[in-house]
Coordinates of C-alpha atoms in Angstrom, one line a residue:
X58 CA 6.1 -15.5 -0.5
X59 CA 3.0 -13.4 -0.7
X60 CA 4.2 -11.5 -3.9
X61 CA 6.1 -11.8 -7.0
X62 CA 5.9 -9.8 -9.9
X63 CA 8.6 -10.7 -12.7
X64 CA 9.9 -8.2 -16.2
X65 CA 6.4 -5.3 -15.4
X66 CA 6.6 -2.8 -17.9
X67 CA 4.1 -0.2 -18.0
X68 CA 3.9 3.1 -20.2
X69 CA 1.3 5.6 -21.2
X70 CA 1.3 7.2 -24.6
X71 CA 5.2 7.4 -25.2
X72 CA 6.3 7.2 -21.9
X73 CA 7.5 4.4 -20.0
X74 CA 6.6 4.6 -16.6
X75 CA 8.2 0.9 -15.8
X76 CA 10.2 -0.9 -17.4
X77 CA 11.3 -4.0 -16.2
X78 CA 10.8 -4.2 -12.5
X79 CA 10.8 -7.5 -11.0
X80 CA 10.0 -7.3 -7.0
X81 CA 9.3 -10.4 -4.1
X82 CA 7.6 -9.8 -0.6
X83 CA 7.2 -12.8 1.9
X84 CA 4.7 -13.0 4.1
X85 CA 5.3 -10.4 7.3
X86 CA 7.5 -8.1 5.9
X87 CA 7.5 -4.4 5.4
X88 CA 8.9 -3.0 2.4
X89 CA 9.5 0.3 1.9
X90 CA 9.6 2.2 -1.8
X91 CA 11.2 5.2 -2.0
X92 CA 12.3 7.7 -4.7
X93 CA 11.8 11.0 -6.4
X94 CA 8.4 12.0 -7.9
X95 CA 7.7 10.4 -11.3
X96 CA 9.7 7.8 -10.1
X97 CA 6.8 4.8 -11.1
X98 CA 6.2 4.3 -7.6
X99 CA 2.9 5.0 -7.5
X100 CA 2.0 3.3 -10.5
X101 CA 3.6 0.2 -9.3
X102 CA 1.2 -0.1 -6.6
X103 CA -1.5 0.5 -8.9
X104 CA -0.5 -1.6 -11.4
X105 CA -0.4 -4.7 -8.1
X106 CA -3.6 -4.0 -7.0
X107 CA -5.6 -4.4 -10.7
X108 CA -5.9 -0.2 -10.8
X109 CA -3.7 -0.7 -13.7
X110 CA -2.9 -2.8 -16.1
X111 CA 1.1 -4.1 -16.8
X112 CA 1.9 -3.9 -20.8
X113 CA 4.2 -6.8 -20.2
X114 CA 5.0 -8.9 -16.9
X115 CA 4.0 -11.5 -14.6
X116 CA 2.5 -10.6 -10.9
X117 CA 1.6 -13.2 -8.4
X118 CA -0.5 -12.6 -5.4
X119 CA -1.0 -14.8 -2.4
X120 CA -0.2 -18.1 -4.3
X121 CA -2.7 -16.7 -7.5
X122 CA -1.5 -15.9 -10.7
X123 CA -2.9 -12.0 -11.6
X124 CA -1.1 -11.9 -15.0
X125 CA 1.4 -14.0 -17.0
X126 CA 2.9 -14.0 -20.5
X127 CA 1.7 -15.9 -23.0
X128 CA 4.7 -15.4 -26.0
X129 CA 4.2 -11.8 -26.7
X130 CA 0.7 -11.8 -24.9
X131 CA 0.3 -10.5 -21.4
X132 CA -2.9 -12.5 -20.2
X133 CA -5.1 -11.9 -16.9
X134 CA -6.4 -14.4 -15.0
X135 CA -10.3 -15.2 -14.6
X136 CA -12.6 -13.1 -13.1
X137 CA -13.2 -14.9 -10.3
X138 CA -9.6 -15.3 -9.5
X139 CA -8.7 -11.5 -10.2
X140 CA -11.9 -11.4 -7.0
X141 CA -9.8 -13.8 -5.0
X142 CA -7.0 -11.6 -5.4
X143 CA -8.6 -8.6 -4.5
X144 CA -9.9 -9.8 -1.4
X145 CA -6.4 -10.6 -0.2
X146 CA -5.7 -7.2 -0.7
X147 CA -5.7 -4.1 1.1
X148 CA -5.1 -0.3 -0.1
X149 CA -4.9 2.7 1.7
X150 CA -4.4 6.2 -0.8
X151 CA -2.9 9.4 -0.5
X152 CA -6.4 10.9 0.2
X153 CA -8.6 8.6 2.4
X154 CA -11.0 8.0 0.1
X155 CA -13.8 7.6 2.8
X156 CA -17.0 7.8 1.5
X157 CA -18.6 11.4 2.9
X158 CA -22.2 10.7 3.5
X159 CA -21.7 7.9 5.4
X160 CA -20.7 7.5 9.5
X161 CA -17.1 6.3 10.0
X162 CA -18.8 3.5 11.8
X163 CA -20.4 2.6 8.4
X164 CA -17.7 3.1 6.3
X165 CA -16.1 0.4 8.1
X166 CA -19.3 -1.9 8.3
X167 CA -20.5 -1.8 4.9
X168 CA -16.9 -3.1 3.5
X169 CA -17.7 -6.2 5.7
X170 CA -21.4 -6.7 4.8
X171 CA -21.2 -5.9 0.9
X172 CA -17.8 -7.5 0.2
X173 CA -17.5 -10.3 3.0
X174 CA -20.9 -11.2 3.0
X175 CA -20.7 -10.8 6.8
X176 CA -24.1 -9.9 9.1
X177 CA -24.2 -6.6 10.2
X178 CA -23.5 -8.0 13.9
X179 CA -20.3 -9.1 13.4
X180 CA -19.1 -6.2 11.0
X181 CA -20.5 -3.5 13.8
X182 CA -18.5 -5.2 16.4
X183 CA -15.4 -5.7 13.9
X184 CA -15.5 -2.0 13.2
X185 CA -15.6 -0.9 16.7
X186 CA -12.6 -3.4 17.4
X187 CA -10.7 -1.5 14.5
X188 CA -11.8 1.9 15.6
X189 CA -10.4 0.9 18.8
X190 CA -7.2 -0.1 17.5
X191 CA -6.4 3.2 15.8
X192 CA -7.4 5.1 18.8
X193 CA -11.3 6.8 17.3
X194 CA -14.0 4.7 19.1
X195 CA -15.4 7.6 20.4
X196 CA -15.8 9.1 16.1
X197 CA -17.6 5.7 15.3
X198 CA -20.9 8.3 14.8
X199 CA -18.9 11.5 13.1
X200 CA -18.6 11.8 9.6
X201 CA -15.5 12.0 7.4
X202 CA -15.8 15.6 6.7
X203 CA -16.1 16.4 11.0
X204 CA -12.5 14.6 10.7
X205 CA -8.5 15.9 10.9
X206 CA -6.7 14.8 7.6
X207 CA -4.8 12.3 10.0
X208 CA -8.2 10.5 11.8
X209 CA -9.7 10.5 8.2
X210 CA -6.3 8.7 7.5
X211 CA -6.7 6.1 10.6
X212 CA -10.5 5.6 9.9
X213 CA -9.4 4.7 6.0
X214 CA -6.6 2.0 7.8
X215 CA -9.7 0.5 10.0
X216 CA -12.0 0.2 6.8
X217 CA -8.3 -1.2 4.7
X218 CA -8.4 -4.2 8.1
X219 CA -11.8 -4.5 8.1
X220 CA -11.7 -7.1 4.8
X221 CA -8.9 -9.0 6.7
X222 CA -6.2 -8.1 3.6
X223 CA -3.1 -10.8 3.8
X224 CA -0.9 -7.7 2.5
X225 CA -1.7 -4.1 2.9
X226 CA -0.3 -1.5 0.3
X227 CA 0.3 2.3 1.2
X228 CA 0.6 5.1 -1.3
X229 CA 1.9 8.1 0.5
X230 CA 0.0 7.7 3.6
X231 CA 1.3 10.9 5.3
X232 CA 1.3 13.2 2.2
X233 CA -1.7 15.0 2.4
X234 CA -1.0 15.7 5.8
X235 CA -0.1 18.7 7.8
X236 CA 3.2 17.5 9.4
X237 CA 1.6 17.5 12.9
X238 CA -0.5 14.8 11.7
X239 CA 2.1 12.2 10.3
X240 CA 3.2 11.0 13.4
X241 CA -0.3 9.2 14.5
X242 CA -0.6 7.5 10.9
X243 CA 3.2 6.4 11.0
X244 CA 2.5 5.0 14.9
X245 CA -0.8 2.8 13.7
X246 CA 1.5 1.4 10.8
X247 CA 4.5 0.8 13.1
X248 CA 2.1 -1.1 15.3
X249 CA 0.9 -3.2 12.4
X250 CA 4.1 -4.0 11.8
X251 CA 5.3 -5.5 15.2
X252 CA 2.1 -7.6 14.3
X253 CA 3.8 -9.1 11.4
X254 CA 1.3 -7.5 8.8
X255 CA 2.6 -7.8 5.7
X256 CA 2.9 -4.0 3.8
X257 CA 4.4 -2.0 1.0
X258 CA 4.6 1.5 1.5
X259 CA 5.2 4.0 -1.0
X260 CA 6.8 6.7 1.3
X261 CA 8.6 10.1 1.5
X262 CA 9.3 9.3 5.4
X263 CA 13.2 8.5 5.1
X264 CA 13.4 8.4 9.1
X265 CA 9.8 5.8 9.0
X266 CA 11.3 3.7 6.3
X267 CA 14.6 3.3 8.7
X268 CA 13.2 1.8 11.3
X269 CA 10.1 0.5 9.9
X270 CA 10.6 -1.7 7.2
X271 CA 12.9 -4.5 6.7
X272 CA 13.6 -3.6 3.2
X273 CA 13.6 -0.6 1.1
X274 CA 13.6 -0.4 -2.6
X275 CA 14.5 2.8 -4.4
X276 CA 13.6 3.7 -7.8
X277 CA 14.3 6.2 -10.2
X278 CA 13.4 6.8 -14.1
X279 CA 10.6 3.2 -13.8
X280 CA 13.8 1.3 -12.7
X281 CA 14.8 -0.3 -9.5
X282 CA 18.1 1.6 -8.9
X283 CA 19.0 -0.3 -5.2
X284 CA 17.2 -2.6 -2.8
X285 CA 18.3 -3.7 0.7
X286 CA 17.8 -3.6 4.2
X287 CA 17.2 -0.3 5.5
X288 CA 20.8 0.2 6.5
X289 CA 22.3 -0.6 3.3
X290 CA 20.0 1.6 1.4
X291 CA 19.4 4.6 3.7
X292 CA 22.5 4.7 5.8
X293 CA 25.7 3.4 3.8
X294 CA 24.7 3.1 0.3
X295 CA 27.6 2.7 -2.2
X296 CA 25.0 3.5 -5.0
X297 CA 26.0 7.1 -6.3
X298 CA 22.3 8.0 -7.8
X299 CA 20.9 7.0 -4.3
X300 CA 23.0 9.0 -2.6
X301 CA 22.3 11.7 -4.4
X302 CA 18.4 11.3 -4.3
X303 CA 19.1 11.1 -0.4
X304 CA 21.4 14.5 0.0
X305 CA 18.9 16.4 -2.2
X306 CA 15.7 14.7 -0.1
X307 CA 17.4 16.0 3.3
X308 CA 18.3 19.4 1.5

């Protein structure tokens, strides 16, 4: 099991934003969370990759403990485990987040040399393996800003690779994209996921999370309404709020 987070509650000012969501991924699975906006779901993945802090909760990453409970204390671990953690992790956001003044080449390169400690060598000819894994060798000298929404998007999934993450977290991948665009982000994930790369997404993609992921979780009000395999959750739920988020998501 690569993640376990236990009782995370999370609120800002008066509102509660989670409130007791416990979640496991094992290692090679893709699990999809789902739900309407407001939902928590995007604060969830902040909250497991340290963007966030939990109010209350336990979260466990790759065999490290990120936060326990201590009585009525929530306590983080170390910095140099939090580090650890971090390293094992990979996020990709709604908007790229590419820096603009630098080549897509280098975007991918400097990841490697500043955070890996790797030579610039082997981080150039890591970069162009990723660039040619999401189809834009030939934009290794272009920058960001020369880029569609949905290469920007693949470029951001190289540099997410290029720190060798043992589980890779989407937030809305395809949101910020014209819909022409989605289907070359969804076909790079898909691949990753015949590779056994182990991902949670955060998607609005009903027909993606079907036949991508192996489990889908839907949430509602910072709660966990339902969780099962695509098929149980998407297809024949019995869960009446479910259903209904999915007959007012197809319209």
């Amino acid at each position: 099991m690569l993640l376990k987070a236990n009782h995370l509650e999370k609120g800002f000012g008066d509102t509660d934003v989670l409130n007791n969501i416990s979640m496991e991924v094992n290692e090679g699975e893709v699990v999809a969370i789902i739900g309407p906006s407001g939902s928590g779901k995007s604060t969830l993945l902040r909250c497991l990759t340290q963007l966030e802090r939990v109010d209350r909760g336990e979260i466990t990453i790759c065999g490290k403990r990120m936060v326990e409970m201590k009585g009525e204390k929530v306590v983080h671990a170390d910095n140099q485990t939090l580090h650890e953690i971090i390293l094992d992790v990979g996020l990709v956001f709604q908007n790229f987040n590419l820096f603009p003044h630098m080549s897509v080449l280098k975007n991918i390169v400097d990841a490697q040399v500043h955070v890996l400690k790797l030579d610039k060598k082997s981080a150039r000819q890591k970069a162009l393996e990723l660039l040619d894994k999401v189809n834009l060798r030939d934009k290794a000298s272009a920058y960001p800003g020369e880029l569609s929404g949905g290469q920007q998007q693949r470029i951001a999934i190289a540099r997410a690779l290029a720190l060798n993450p043992r589980i890779l977290f989407f937030d809305e991948p395809t949101s910020a994209l014209d819909p022409e665009l989605i289907g070359e982000i969804l076909k790079v994930i898909r691949s990753l996921a015949q590779e056994k790369m182990t991902m949670v997404i955060v998607t609005h993609e009903m027909a993606f999370a079907r036949d991508v992921a192996d489990r889908v979780i839907f949430m509602d009000n910072g709660v966990i309404v339902e969780e099962g395999t695509p098929e149980e959750v998407l297809m024949n739920t019995t869960n009446q709020r479910t259903r209904e988020f999915l007959q007012r998501f197809h319209g």
